[in-house]
PDB file of C-alpha atoms and ligand atoms in Angstrom:
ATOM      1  CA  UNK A 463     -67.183  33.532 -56.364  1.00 73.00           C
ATOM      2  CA  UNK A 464     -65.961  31.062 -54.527  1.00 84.00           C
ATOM      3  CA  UNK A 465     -62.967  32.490 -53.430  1.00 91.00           C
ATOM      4  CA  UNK A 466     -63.715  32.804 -49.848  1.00 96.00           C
ATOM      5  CA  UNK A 467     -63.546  29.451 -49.207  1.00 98.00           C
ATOM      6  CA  UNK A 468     -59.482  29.832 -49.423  1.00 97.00           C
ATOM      7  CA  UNK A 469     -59.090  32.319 -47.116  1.00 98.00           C
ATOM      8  CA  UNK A 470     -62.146  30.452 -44.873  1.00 98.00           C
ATOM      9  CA  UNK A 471     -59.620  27.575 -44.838  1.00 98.00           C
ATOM     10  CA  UNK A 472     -56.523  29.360 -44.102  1.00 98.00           C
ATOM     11  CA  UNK A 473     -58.344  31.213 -41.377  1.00 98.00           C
ATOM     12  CA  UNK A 474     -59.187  27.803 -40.058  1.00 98.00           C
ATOM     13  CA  UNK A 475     -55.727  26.673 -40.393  1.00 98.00           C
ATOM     14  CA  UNK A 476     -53.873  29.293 -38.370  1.00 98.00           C
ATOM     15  CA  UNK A 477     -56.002  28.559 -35.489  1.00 98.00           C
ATOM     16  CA  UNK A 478     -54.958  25.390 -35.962  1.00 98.00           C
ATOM     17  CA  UNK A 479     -51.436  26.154 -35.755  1.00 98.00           C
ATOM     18  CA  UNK A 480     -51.587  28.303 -33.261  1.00 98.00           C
ATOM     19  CA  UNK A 481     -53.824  26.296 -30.650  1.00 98.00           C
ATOM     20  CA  UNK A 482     -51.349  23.344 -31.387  1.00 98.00           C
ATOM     21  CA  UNK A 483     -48.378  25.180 -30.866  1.00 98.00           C
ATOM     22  CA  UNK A 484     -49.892  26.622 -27.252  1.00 98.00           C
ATOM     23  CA  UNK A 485     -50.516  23.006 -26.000  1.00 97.00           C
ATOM     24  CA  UNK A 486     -47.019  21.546 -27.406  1.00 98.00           C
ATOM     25  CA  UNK A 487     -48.627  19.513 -30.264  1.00 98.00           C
ATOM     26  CA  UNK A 488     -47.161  18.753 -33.873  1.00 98.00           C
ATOM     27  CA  UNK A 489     -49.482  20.373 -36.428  1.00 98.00           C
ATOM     28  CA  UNK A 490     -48.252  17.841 -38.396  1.00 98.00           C
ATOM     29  CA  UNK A 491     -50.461  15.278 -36.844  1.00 97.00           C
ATOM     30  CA  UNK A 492     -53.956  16.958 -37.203  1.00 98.00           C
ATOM     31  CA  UNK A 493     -56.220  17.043 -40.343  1.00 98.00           C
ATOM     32  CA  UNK A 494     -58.706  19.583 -41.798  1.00 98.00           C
ATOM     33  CA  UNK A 495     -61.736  18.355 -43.041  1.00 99.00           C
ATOM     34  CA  UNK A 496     -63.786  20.635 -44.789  1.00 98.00           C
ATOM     35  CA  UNK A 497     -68.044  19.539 -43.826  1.00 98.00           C
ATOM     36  CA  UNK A 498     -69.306  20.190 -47.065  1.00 97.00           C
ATOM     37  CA  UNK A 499     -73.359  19.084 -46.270  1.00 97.00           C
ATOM     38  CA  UNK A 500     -76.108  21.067 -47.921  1.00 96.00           C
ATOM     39  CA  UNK A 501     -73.273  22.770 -50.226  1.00 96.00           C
ATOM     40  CA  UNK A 502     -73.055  22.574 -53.837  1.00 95.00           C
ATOM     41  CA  UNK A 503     -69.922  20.706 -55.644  1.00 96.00           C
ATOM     42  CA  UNK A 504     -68.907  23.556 -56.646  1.00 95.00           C
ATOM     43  CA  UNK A 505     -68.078  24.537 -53.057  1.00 96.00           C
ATOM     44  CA  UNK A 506     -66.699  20.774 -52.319  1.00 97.00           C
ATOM     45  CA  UNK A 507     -64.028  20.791 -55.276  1.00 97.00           C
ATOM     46  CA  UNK A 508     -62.802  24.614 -54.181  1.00 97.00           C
ATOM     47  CA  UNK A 509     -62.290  23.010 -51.080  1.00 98.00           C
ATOM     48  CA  UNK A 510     -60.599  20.180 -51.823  1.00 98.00           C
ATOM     49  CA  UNK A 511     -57.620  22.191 -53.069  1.00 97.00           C
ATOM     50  CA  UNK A 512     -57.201  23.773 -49.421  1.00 98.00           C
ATOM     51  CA  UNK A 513     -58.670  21.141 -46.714  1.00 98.00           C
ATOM     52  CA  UNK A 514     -57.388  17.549 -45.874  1.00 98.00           C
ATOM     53  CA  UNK A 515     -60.571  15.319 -46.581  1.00 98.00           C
ATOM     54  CA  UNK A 516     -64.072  16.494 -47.001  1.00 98.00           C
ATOM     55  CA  UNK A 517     -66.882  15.032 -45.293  1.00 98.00           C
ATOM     56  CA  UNK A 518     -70.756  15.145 -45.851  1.00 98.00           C
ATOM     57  CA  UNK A 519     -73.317  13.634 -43.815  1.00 98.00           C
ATOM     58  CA  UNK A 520     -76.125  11.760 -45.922  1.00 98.00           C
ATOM     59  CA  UNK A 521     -75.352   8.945 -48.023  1.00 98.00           C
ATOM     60  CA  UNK A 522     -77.748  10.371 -50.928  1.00 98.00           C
ATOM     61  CA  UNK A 523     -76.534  13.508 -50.920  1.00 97.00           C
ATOM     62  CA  UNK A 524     -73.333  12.555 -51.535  1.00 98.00           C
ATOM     63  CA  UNK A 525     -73.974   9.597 -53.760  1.00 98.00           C
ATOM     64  CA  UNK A 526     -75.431  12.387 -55.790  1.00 97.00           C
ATOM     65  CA  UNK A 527     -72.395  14.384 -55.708  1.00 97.00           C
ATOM     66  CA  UNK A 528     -69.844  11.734 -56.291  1.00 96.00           C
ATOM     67  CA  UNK A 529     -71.190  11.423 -59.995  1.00 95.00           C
ATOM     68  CA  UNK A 530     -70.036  14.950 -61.211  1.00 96.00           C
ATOM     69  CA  UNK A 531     -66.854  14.473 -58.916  1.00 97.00           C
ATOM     70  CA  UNK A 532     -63.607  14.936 -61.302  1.00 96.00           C
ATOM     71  CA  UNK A 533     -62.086  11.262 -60.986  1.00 93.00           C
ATOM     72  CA  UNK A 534     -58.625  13.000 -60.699  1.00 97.00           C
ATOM     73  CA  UNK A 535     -59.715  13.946 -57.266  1.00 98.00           C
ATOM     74  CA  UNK A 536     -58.479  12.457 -55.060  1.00 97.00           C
ATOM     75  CA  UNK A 537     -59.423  14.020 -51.417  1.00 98.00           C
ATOM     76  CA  UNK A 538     -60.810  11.520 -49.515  1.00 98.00           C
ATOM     77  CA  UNK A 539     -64.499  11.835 -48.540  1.00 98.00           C
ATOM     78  CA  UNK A 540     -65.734  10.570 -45.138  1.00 98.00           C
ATOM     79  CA  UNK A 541     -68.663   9.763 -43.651  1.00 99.00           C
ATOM     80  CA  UNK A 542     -69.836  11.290 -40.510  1.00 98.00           C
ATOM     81  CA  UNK A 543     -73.119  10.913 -40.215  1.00 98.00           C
ATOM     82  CA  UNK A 544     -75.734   8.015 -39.222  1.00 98.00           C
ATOM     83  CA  UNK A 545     -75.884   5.174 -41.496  1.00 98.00           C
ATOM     84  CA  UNK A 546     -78.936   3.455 -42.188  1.00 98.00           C
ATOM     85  CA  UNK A 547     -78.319  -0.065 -43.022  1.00 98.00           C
ATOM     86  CA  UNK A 548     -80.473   0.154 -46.279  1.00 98.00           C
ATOM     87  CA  UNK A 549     -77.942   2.163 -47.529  1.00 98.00           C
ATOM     88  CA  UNK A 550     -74.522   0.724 -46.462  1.00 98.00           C
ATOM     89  CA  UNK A 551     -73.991  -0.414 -49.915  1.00 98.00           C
ATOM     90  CA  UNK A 552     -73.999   2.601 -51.411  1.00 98.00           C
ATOM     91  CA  UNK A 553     -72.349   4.383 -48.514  1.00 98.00           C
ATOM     92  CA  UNK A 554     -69.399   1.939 -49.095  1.00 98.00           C
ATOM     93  CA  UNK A 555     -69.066   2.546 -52.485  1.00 98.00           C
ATOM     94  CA  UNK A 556     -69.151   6.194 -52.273  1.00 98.00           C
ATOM     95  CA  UNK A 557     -66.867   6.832 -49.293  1.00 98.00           C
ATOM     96  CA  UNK A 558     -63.388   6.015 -48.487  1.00 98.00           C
ATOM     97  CA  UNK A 559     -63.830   5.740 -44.709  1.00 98.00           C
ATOM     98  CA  UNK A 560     -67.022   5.586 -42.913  1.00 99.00           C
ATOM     99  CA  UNK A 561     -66.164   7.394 -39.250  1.00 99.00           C
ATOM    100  CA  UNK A 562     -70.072   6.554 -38.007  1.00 98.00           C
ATOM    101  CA  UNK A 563     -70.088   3.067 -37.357  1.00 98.00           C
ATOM    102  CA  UNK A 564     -72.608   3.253 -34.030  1.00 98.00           C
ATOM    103  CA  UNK A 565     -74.189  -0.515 -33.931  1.00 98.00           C
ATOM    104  CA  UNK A 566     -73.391  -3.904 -33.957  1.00 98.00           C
ATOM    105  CA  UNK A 567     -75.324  -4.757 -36.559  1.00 98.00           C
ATOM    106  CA  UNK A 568     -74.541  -1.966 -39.004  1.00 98.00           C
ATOM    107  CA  UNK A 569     -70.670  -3.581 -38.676  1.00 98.00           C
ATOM    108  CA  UNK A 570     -71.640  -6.682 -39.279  1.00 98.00           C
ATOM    109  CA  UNK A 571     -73.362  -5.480 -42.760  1.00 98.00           C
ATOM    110  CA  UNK A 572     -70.819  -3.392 -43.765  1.00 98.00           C
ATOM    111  CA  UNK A 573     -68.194  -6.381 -43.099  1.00 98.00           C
ATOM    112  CA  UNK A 574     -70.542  -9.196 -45.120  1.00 98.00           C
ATOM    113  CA  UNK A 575     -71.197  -6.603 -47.395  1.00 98.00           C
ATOM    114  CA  UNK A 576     -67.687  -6.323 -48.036  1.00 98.00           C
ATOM    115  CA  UNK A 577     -67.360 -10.309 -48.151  1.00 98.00           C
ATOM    116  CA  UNK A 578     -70.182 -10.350 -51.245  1.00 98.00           C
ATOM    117  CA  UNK A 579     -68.183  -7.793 -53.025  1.00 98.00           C
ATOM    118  CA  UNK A 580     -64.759  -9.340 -52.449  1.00 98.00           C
ATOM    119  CA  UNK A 581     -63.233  -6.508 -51.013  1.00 98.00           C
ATOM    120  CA  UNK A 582     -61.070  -7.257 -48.385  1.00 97.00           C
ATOM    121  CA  UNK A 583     -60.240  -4.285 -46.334  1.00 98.00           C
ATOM    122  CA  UNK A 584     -62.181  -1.000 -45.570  1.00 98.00           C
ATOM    123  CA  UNK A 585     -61.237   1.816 -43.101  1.00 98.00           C
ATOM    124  CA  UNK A 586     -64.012   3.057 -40.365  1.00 98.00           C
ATOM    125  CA  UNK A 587     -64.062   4.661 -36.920  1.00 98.00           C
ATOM    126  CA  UNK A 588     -66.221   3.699 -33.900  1.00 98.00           C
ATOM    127  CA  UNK A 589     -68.510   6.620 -33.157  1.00 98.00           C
ATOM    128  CA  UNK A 590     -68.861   7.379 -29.806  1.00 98.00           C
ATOM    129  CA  UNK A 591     -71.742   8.798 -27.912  1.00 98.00           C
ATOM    130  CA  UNK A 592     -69.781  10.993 -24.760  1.00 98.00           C
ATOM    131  CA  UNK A 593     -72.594  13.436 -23.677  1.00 95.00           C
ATOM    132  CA  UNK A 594     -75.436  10.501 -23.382  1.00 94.00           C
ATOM    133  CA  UNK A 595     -77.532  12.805 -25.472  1.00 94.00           C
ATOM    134  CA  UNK A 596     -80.202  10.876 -26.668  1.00 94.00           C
ATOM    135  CA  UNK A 597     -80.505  12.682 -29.858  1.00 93.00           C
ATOM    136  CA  UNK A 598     -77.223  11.570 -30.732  1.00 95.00           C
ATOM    137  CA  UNK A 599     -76.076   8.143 -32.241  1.00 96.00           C
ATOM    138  CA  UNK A 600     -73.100   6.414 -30.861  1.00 98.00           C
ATOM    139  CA  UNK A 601     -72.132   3.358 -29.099  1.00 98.00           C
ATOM    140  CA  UNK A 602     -71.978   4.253 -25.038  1.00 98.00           C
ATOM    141  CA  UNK A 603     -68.777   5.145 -23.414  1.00 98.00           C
ATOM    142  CA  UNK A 604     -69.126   1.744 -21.385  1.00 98.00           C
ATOM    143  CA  UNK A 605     -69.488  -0.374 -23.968  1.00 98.00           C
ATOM    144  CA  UNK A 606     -67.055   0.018 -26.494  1.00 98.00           C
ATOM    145  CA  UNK A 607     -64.465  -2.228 -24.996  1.00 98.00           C
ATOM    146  CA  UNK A 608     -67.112  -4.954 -25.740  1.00 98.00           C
ATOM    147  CA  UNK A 609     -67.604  -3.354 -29.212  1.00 98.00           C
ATOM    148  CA  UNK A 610     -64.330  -3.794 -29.998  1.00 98.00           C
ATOM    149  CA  UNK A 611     -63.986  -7.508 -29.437  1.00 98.00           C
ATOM    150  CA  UNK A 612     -67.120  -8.091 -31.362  1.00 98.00           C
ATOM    151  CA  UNK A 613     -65.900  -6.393 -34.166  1.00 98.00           C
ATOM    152  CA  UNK A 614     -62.613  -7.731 -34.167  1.00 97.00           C
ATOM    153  CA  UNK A 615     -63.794 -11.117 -33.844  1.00 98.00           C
ATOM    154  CA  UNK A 616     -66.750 -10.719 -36.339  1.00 98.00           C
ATOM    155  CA  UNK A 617     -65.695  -8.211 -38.752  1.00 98.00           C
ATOM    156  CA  UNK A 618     -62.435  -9.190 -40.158  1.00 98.00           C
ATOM    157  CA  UNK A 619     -63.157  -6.534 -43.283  1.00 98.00           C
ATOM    158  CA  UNK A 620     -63.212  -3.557 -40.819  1.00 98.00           C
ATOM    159  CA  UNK A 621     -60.060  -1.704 -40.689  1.00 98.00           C
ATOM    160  CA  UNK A 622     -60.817   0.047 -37.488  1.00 98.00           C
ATOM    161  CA  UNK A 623     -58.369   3.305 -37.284  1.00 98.00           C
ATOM    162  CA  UNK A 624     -59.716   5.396 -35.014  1.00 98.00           C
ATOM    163  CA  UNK A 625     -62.817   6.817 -32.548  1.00 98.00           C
ATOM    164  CA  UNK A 626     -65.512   9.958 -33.519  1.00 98.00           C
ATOM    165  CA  UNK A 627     -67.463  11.552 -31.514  1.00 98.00           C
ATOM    166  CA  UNK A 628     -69.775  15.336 -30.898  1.00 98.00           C
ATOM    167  CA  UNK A 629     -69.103  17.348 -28.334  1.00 97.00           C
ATOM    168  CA  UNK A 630     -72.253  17.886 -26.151  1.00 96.00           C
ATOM    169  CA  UNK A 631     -75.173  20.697 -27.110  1.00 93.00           C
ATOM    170  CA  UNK A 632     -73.438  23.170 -24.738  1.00 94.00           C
ATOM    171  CA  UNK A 633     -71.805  26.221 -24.181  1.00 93.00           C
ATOM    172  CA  UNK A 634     -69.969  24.975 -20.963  1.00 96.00           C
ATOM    173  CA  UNK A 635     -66.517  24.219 -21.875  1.00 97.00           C
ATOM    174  CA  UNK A 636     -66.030  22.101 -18.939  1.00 98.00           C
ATOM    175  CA  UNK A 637     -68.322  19.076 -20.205  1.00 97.00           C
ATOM    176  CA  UNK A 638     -67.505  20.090 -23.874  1.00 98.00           C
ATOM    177  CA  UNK A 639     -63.768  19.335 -22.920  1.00 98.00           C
ATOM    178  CA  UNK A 640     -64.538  15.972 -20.959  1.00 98.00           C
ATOM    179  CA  UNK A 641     -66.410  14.571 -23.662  1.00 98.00           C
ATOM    180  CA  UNK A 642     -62.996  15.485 -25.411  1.00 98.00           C
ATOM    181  CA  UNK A 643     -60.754  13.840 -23.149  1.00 98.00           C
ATOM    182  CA  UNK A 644     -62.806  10.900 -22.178  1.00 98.00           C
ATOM    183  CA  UNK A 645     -62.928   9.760 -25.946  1.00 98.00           C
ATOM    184  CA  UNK A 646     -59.044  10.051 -25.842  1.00 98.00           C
ATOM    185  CA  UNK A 647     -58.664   8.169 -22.353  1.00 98.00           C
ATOM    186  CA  UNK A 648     -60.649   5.739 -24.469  1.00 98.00           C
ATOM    187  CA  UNK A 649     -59.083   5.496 -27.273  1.00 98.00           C
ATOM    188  CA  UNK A 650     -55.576   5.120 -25.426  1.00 98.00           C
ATOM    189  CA  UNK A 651     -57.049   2.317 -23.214  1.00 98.00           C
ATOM    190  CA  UNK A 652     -58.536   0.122 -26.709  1.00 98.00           C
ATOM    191  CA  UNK A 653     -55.140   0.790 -27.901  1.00 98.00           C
ATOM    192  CA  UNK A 654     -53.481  -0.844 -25.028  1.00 98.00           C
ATOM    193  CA  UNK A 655     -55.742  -3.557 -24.860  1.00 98.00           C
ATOM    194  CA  UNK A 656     -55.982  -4.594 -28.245  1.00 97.00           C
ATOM    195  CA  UNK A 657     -52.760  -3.985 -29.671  1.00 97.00           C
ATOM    196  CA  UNK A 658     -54.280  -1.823 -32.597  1.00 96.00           C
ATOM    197  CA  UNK A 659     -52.374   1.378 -33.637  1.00 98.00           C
ATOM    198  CA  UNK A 660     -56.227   3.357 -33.697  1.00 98.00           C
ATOM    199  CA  UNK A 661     -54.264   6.944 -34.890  1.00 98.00           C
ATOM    200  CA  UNK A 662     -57.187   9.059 -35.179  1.00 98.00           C
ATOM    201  CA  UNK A 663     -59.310  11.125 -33.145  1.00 98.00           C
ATOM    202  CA  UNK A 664     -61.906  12.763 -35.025  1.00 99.00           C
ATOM    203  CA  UNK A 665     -63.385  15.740 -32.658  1.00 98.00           C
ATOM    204  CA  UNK A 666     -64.431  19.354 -32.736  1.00 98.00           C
ATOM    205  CA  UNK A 667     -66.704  21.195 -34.847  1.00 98.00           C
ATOM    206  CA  UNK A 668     -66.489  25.066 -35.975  1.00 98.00           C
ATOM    207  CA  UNK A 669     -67.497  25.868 -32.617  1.00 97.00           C
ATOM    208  CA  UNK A 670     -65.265  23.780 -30.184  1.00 98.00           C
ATOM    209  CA  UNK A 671     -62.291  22.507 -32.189  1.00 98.00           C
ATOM    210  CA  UNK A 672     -59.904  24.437 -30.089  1.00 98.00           C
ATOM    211  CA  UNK A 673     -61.069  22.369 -26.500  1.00 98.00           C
ATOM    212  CA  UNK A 674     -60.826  18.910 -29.265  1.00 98.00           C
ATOM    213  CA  UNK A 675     -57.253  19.987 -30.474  1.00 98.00           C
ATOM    214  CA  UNK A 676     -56.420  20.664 -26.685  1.00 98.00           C
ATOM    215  CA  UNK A 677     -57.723  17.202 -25.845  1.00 98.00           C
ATOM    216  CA  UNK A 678     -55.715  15.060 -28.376  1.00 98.00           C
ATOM    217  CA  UNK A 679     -57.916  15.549 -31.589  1.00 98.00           C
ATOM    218  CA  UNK A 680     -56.600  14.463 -34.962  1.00 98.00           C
ATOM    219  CA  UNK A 681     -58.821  15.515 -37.623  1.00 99.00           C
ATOM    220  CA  UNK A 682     -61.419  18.134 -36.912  1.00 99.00           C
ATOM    221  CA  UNK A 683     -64.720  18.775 -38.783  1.00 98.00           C
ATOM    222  CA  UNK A 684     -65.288  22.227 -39.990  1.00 98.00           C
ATOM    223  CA  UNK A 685     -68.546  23.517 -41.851  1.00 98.00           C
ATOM    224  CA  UNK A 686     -69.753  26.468 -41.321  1.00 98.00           C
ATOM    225  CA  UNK A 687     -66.241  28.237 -40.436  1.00 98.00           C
ATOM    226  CA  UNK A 688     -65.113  26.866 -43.557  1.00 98.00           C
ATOM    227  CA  UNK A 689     -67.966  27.146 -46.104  1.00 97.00           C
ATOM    228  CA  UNK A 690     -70.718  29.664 -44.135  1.00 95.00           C
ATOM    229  CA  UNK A 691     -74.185  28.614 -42.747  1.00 94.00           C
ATOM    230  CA  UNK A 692     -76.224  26.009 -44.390  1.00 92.00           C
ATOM    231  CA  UNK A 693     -79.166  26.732 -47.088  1.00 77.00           C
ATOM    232  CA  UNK A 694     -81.391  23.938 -45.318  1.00 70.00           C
TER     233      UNK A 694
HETATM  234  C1  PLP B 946     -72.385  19.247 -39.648  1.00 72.91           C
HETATM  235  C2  PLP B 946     -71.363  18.478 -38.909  1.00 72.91           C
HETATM  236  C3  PLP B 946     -70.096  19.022 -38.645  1.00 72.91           C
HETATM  237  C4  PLP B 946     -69.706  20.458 -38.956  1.00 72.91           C
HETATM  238  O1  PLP B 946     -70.418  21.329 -38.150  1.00 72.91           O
HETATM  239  P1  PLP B 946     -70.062  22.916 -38.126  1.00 72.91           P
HETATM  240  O2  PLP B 946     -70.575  23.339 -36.793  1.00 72.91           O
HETATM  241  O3  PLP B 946     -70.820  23.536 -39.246  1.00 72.91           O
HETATM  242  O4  PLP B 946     -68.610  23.059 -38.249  1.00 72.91           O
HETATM  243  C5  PLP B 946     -69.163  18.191 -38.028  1.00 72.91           C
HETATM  244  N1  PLP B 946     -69.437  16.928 -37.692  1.00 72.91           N
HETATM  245  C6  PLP B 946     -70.643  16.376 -37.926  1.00 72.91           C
HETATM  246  C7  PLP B 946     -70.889  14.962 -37.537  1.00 72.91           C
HETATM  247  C8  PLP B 946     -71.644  17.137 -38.523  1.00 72.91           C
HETATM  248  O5  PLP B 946     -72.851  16.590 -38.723  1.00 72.91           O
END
């Protein structure tokens, strides 16, 4: 019943290799994760056989979720959507990386959260907001430099490895691909200027992860290519 979800995911994956292969990347260095939101365990642990990670939007939802997950599992589940900080808590202990981190504040929680429960480390990407569109979270293209430093400075528990962002509401590749490349411009410049590694690049969706692998993507976020359209 759910065996469409394998060849879903292989589907997925050729285009992968093929799009990388046509702009001289190494497949080797971009990740599948399967965007399991709205869709029933059932769907996430089929999945986890064939994607990379899996990654779900709402911190209830998956809380919810994570108790009838087999603890032999070990795919890593991220989060990618907005945070409230009411529920950082829980979103830390149900997630192993938390790719939405789009305030000041919420970093600062997360990190004394992390303090309180002696935890000393925990892995999270910036998210970036590259089309301006207000209906999206994200910390502005201008500011994360000074983001950066705060967090540094003030969050010692953040492990930041990387930058996330959506591509704009559009069908015009040309802005979908330079909100692409101007996340990777900045994620090359934070690099250089604070000495941090920062590997990933999480960008493109079922509908524009080509343009994201093209632009330097490292782990791209499939849903409905992967598991069909959402029962909302
Ligand atoms: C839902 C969602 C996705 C997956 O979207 P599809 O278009 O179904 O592939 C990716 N990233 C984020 C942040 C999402 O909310």
């Amino acid at each position: 019943m759910v065996d469409f979800i394998e060849r879903n995911v292989r589907d997925v994956s050729e285009k992968i290799t093929r799009i990388a292969k046509d702009c001289g990347r190494d497949r080797n260095e971009i990740k599948l994760m399967g965007v399991s939101k709205f869709h029933p365990l059932e769907m996430m642990t089929e999945a986890s056989r064939w994607v990379d990670l899996l990654g779900e939007n709402r911190v209830q939802e998956a809380s919810e979720k994570r108790a009838g997950w087999s603890v032999g599992n070990k795919t890593p589940w991220h989060l990618i959507g907005h945070l409230q900080k009411n529920k950082a808590r829980k979103a830390l202990e149900t997630f192993d990386l938390i790719e939405s981190v789009d305030s000041f504040e919420l970093a600062q929680t997360l990190d004394r959260i992390l303090e309180e429960t002696g935890r000393e480390s925990f892995p999270v990407f910036i998210e970036v907001n590259m089309s301006g569109e207000t209906s999206k979270n994200g910390v502005a293209p201008e500011s994360v430099p000074g983001f950066f430093e705060n967090v540094l400075a003030q969050c010692p528990r953040l492990s930041v490895e990387g930058l996330m962002t959506l591509g704009p509401l559009t069908e015009d590749e040309r802005s979908i691909r330079a909100a692409f490349s101007g996340l990777r411009d900045i994620c090359v410049a934070m690099r250089a200027e604070f000495g941090l590694p920062l590997p990933e690049l999480s960008m493109g969706m079922s509908g524009d992860f080509a343009i994201a692998i093209q632009e330097g993507s490292t782990i791209v976020r499939i849903g409905t290519a992967i598991f069909g359209p959402r029962n909302l």
